Coordinates of C-alpha atoms and ligand atoms in Angstrom, one line a residue:
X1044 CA 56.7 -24.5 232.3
X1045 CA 54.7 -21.7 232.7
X1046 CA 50.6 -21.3 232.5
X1047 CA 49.3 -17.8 231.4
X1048 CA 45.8 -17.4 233.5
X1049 CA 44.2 -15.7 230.9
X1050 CA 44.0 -19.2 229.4
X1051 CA 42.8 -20.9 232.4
X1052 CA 38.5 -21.3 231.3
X1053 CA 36.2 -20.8 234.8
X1054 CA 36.0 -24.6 235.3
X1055 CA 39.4 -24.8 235.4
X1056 CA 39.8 -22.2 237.7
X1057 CA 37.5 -23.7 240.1
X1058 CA 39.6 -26.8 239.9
X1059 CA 42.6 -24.5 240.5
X1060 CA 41.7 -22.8 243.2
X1061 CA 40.3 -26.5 245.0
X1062 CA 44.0 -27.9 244.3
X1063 CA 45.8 -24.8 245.8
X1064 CA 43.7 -25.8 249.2
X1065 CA 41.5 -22.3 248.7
X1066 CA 37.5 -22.7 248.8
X1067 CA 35.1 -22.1 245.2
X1068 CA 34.7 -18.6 245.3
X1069 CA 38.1 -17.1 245.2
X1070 CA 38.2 -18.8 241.5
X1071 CA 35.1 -15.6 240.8
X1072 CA 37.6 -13.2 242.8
X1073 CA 40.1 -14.3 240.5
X1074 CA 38.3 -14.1 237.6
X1075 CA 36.6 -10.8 238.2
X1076 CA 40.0 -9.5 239.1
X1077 CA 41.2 -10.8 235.6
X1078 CA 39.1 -9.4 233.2
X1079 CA 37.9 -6.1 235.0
X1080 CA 40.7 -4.9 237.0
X1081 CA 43.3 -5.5 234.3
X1082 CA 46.2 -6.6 236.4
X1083 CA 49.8 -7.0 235.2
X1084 CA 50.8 -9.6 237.0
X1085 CA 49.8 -11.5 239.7
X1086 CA 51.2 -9.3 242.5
X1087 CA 48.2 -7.0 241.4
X1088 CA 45.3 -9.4 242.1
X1089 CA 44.9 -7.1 245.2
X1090 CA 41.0 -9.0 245.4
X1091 CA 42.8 -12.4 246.4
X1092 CA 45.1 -13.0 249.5
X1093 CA 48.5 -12.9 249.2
X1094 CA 49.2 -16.2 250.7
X1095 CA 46.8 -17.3 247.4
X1096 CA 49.0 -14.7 244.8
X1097 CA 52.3 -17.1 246.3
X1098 CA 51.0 -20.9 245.3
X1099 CA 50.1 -19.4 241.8
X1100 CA 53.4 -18.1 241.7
X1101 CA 54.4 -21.7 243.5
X1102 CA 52.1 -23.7 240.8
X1103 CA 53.8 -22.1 237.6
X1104 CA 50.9 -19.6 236.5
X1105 CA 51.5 -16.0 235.7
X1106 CA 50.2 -13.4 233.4
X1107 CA 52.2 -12.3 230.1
X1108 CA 53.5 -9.1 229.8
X1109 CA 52.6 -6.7 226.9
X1110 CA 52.9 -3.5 225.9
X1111 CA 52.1 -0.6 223.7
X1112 CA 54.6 0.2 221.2
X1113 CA 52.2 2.7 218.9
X1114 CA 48.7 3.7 219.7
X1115 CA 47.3 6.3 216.6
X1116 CA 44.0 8.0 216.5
X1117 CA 42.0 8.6 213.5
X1118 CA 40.9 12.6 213.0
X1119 CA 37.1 11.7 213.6
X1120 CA 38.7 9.8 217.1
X1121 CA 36.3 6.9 216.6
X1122 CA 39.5 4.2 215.0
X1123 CA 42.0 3.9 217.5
X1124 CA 44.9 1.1 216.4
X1125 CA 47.5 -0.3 218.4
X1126 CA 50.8 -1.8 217.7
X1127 CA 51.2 -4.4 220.7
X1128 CA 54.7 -6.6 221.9
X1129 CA 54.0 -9.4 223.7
X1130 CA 56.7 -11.2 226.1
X1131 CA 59.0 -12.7 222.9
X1132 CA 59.2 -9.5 221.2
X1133 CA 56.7 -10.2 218.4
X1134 CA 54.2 -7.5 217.5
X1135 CA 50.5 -7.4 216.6
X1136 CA 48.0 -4.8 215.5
X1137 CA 44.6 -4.7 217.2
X1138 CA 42.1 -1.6 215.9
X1139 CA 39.2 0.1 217.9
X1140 CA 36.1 1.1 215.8
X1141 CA 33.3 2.9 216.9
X1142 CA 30.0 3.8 215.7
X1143 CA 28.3 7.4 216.8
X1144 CA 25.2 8.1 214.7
X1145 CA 24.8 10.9 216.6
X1146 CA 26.9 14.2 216.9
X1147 CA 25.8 15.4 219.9
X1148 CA 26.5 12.5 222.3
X1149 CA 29.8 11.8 223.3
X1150 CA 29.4 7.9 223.9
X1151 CA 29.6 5.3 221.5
X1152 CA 26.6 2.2 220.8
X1153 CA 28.9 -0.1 219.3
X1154 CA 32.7 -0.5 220.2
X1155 CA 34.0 -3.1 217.7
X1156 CA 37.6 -4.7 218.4
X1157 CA 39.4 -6.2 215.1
X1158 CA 42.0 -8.6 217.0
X1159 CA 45.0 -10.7 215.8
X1160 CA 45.3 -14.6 215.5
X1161 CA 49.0 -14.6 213.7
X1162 CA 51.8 -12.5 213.5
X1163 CA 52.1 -12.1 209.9
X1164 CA 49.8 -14.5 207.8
X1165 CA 50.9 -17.5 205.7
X1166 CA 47.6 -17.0 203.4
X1167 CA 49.5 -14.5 201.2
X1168 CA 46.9 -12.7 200.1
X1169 CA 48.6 -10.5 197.2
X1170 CA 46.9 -7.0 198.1
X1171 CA 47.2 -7.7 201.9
X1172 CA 50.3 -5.8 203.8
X1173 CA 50.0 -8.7 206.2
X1174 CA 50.2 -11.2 203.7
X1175 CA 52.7 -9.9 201.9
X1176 CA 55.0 -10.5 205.6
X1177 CA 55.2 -13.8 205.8
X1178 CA 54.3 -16.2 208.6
X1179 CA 55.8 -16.0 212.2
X1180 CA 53.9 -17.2 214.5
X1181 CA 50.2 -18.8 215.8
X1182 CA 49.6 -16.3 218.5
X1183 CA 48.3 -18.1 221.5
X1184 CA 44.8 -17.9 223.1
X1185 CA 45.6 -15.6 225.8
X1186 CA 47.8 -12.6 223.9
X1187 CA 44.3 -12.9 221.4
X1188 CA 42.3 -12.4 224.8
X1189 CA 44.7 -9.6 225.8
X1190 CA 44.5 -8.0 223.0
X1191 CA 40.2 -7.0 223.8
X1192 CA 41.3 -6.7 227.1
X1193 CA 43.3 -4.1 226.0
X1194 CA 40.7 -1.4 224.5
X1195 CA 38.1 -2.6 227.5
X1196 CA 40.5 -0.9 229.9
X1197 CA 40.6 2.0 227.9
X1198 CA 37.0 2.3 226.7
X1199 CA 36.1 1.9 230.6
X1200 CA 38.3 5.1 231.6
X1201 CA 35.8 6.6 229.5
X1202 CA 32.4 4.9 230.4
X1203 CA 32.4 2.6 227.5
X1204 CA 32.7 -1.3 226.7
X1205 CA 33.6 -3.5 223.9
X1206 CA 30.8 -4.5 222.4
X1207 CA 31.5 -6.5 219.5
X1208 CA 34.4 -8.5 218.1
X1209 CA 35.7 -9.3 214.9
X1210 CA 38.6 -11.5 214.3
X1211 CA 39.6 -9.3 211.1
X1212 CA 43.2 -8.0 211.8
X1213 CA 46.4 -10.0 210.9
X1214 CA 46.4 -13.8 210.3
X1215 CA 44.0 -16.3 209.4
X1216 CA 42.4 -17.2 212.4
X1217 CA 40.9 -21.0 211.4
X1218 CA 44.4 -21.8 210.4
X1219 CA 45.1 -21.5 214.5
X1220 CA 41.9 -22.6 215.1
X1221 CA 42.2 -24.1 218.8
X1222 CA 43.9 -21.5 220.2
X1223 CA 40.8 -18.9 218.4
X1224 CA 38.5 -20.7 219.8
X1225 CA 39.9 -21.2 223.4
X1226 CA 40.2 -17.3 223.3
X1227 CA 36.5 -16.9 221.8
X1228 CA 35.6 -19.3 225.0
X1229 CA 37.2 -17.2 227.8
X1230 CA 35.6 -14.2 226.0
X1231 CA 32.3 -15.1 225.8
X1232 CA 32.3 -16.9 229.0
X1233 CA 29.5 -15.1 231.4
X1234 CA 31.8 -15.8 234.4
X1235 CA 34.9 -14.2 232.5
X1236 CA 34.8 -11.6 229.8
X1237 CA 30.8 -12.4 228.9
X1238 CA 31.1 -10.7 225.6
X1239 CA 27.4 -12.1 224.0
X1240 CA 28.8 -14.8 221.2
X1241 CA 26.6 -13.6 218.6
X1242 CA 28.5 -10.2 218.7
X1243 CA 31.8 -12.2 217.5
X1244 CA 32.3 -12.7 213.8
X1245 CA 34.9 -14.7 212.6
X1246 CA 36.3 -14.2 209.1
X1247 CA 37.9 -17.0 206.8
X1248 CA 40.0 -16.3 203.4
X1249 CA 38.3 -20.3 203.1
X1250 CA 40.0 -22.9 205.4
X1251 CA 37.3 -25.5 204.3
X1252 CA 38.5 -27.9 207.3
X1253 CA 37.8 -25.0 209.6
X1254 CA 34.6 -23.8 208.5
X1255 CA 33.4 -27.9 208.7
X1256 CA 34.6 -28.0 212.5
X1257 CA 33.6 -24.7 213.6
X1258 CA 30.1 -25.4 212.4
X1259 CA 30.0 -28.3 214.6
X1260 CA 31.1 -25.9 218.0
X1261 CA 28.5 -25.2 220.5
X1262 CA 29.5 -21.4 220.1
X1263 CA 26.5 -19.1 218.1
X1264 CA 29.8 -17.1 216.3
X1265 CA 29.1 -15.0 213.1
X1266 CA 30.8 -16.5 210.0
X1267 CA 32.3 -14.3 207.0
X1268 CA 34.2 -15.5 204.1
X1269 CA 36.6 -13.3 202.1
X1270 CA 35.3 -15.1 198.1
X1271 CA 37.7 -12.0 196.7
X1272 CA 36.5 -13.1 193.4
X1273 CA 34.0 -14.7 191.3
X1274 CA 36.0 -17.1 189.9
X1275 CA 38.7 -19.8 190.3
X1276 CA 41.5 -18.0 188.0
X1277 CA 41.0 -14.6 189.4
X1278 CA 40.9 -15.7 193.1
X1279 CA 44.1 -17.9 193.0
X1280 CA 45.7 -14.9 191.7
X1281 CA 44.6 -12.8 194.5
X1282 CA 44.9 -15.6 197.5
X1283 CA 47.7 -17.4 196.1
X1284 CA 47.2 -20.4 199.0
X1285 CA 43.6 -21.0 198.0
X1286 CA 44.6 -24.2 196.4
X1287 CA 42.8 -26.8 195.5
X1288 CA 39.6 -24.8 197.2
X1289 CA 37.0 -23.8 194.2
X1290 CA 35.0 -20.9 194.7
X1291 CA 32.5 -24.0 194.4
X1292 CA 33.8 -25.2 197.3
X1293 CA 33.5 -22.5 199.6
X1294 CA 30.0 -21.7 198.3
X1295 CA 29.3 -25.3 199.3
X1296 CA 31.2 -25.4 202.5
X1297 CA 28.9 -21.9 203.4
X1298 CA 26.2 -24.0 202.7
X1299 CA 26.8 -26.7 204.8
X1300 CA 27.5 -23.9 207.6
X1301 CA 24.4 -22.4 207.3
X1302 CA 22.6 -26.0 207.3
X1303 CA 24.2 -27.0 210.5
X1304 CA 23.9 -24.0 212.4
X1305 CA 20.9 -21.6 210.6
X1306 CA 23.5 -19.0 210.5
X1307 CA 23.5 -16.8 207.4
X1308 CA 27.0 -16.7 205.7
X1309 CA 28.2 -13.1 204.7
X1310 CA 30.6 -13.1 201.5
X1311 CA 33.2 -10.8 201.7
X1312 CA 34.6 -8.7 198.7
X1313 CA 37.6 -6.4 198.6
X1314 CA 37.0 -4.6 195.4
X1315 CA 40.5 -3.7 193.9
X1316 CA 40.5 -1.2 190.9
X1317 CA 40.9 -2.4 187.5
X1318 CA 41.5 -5.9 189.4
X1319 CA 38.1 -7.2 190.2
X1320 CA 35.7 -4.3 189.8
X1321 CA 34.3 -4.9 186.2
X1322 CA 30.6 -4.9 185.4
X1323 CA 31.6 -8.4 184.3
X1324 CA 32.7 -9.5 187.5
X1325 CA 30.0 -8.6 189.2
X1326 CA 27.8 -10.2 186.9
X1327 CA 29.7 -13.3 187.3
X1328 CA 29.3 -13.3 191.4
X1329 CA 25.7 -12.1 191.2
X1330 CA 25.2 -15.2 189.0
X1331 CA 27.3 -18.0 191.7
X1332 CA 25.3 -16.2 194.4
X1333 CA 21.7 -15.9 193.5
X1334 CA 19.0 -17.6 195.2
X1335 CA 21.1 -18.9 197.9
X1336 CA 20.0 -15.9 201.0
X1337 CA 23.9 -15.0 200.2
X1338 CA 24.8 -11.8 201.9
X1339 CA 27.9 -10.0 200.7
X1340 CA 29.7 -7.3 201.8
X1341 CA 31.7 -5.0 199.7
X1342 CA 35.2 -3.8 200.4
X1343 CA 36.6 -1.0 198.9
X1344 CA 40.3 -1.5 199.8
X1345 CA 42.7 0.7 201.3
X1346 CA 45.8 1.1 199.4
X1347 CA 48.7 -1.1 200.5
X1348 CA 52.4 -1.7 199.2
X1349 CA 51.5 -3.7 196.9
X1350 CA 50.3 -0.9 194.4
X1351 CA 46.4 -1.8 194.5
X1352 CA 44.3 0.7 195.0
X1353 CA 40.5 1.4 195.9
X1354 CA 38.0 1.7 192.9
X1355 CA 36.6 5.2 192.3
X1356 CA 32.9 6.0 194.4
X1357 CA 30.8 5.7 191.2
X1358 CA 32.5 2.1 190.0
X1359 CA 31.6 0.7 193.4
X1360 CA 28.3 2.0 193.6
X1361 CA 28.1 0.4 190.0
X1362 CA 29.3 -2.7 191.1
X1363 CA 26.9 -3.2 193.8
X1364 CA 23.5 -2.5 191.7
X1365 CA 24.8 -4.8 189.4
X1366 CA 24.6 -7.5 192.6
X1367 CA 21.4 -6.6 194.1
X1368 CA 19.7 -6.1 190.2
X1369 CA 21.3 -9.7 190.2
X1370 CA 18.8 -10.5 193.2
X1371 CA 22.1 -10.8 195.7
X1372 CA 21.7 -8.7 199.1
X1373 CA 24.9 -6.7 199.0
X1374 CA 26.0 -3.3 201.3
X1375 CA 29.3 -1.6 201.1
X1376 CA 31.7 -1.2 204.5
X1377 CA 32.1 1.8 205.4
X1378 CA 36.1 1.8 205.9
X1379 CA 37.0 3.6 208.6
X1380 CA 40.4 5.0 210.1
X1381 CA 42.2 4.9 206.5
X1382 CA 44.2 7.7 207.2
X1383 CA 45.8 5.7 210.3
X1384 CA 46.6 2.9 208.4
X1385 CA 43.7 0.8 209.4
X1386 CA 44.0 -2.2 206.7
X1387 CA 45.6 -5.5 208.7
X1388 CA 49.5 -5.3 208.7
X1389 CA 49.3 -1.3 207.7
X1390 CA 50.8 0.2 210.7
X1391 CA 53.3 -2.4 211.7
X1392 CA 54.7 -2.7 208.4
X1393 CA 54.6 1.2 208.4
X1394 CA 56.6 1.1 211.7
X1395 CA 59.3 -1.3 210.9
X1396 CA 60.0 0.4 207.7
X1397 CA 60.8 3.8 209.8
X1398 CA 62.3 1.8 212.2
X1399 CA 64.9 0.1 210.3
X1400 CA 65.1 3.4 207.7
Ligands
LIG1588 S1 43.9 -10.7 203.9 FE1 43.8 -11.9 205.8 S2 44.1 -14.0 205.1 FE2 44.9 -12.7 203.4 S3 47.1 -12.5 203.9 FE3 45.9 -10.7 204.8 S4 45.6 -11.4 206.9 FE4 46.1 -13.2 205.8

């Protein structure tokens, strides 16, 4: 059995490095080696002695391989999405986003990662290219970990740093919810990756359990909740797995969230044309939404396999007054990197189907 150190948290490492006879600060050698030198095994921890690299190697730890199998660029160069295999052949997509309000300067404020939790997703969300794979796997804390690590190699080539994370991309990440959270741990830890937790959103399709638990973590995460749909018949259409979860419940479970922690829920909305785009709708959700602070943010989706397809400008713009005449705080995401594919499970879908053509 084998032990991946990109899952090993800073207190264990100190703990570690006592137990391999070595004294306190080679565990902040190792770490800073970790998660700024981006070695790809341990043979490349030149910052630690070798003697040290052997009992890891002795003790059963290692680091995972991975690799690129597609990297595209959008046009504009600010969406960059990768298809990565880790050591048992399964593949992921992690995207890049960044921000520049301003033409003339080259760097970016805000470098957003969208990572990973599953390979494929058991949710099932009809319009979703992930969804519509299946389930294969919970990935485990540090492929979700190598994942940022990924773009903060690349972005420091360049100057740049991850700034923000959002566990948007395939899966459902509360439905592998120690494993997210173990990774959201070494992320944020100040003696490891030291991403600030407040830059971390996490987004639910509604795994009530979850959203109870994570409420109760000591970590200040941002929480979104894909609601889809204003209503119980529409949205078990759309997320087939929502079950015996009302669009009551979730409303109530964001509630609860916001009690416990004082963190404002946002409501997510992919608005699908001629699905759940009616001036009816959006009555309907301006009506289960008002007066509770509810922020939501609207989705105009890219068009997958599944036949959906995005709602015309003006329908969306409609859709939106209707929310905020409703007294309901609503903006609309500006999608980024369409023509790369950049909805979750686009590209590797894209890729197997050439592939295998
Ligand atoms: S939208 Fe999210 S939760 Fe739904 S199937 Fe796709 S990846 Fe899973």
């Amino acid at each position: 059995m084998t032990t991946d150190l990109y899952r090993v948290l800073p207190e264990e490492m100190d703990e570690l490095v006592i137990r391999l006879g070595q004294p306190r600060y080679r565990a902040d050698q190792l770490l800073h080696a970790l998660y700024q030198a981006s070695p790809k095994n341990i043979s490349e921890l030149h910052q630690i002695p070798s003697e040290m690299q052997n009992a890891l190697v002795a003790a059963g730890y290692t680091i995972g391989s991975k690799s690129e199998v597609q990297r595209v660029t959008s046009e504009d160069g600010d969406t960059t999405k990768l298809l990565i295999k880790f050591d048992d052949e399964t593949q992921i997509e992690t995207v890049l986003m960044q921000y520049n309000p301003s033409q003339n300067n080259k760097t970016h404020p805000r470098s957003t990662v969208c990572v990973s939790t599953q390979v494929g997703c058991p949710m099932g969300c009809v319009f979703c290219a992930t969804g519509q794979m299946g389930f294969e796997k919970n990935l485990k804390a540090e492929e979700i970990v190598a994942q940022v690590l990924h773009f903060a190699h690349l972005l420091r080539q360049r100057g740049e740093h991850v700034t923000n994370l959002v566990f948007m991309g395939m899966g459902e990440p509360l439905a592998n919810y120690s494993e997210t959270i173990l990774a959201i741990r070494l992320l944020t830890h100040p003696r490891a990756f030291g991403l600030g937790q407040r830059n971390i959103t996490i987004s639910t399709v509604g795994v009530i359990a979850g959203i109870d638990k994570l409420a109760d973590e000591d970590i200040q995460v941002k929480l979104a909740i894909s609601l889809h749909a204003p209503n119980d018949l529409l949205r078990k259409k759309l997320v087939p797995t929502a079950g015996p979860h009302s669009v009551e419940d979730l409303i109530l479970a964001a509630k609860r969230y916001f009690k416990k922690t004082g963190r404002r829920v946002t409501f997510e909305y992919a608005l699908i044309d001629g699905i759940n785009d009616s001036n009816k709708a959006a009555a309907e959700l301006a009506q289960l939404l008002k007066g509770n602070g509810a922020h939501v943010n609207l989705i105009p989706m890219n068009p997958t396999a599944g036949g959906f397809s995005r709602p015309a400008r003006k329908r969306v713009l409609a859709f939106q007054q209707i929310l905020r005449d409703g007294g309901v705080n609503c903006t609309v995401r500006v999608e980024k990197g369409s023509e790369i594919s950049a909805a979750c499970g686009q590209l590797r879908t894209d890729v197997i189907k050439n592939t295998t053509r």
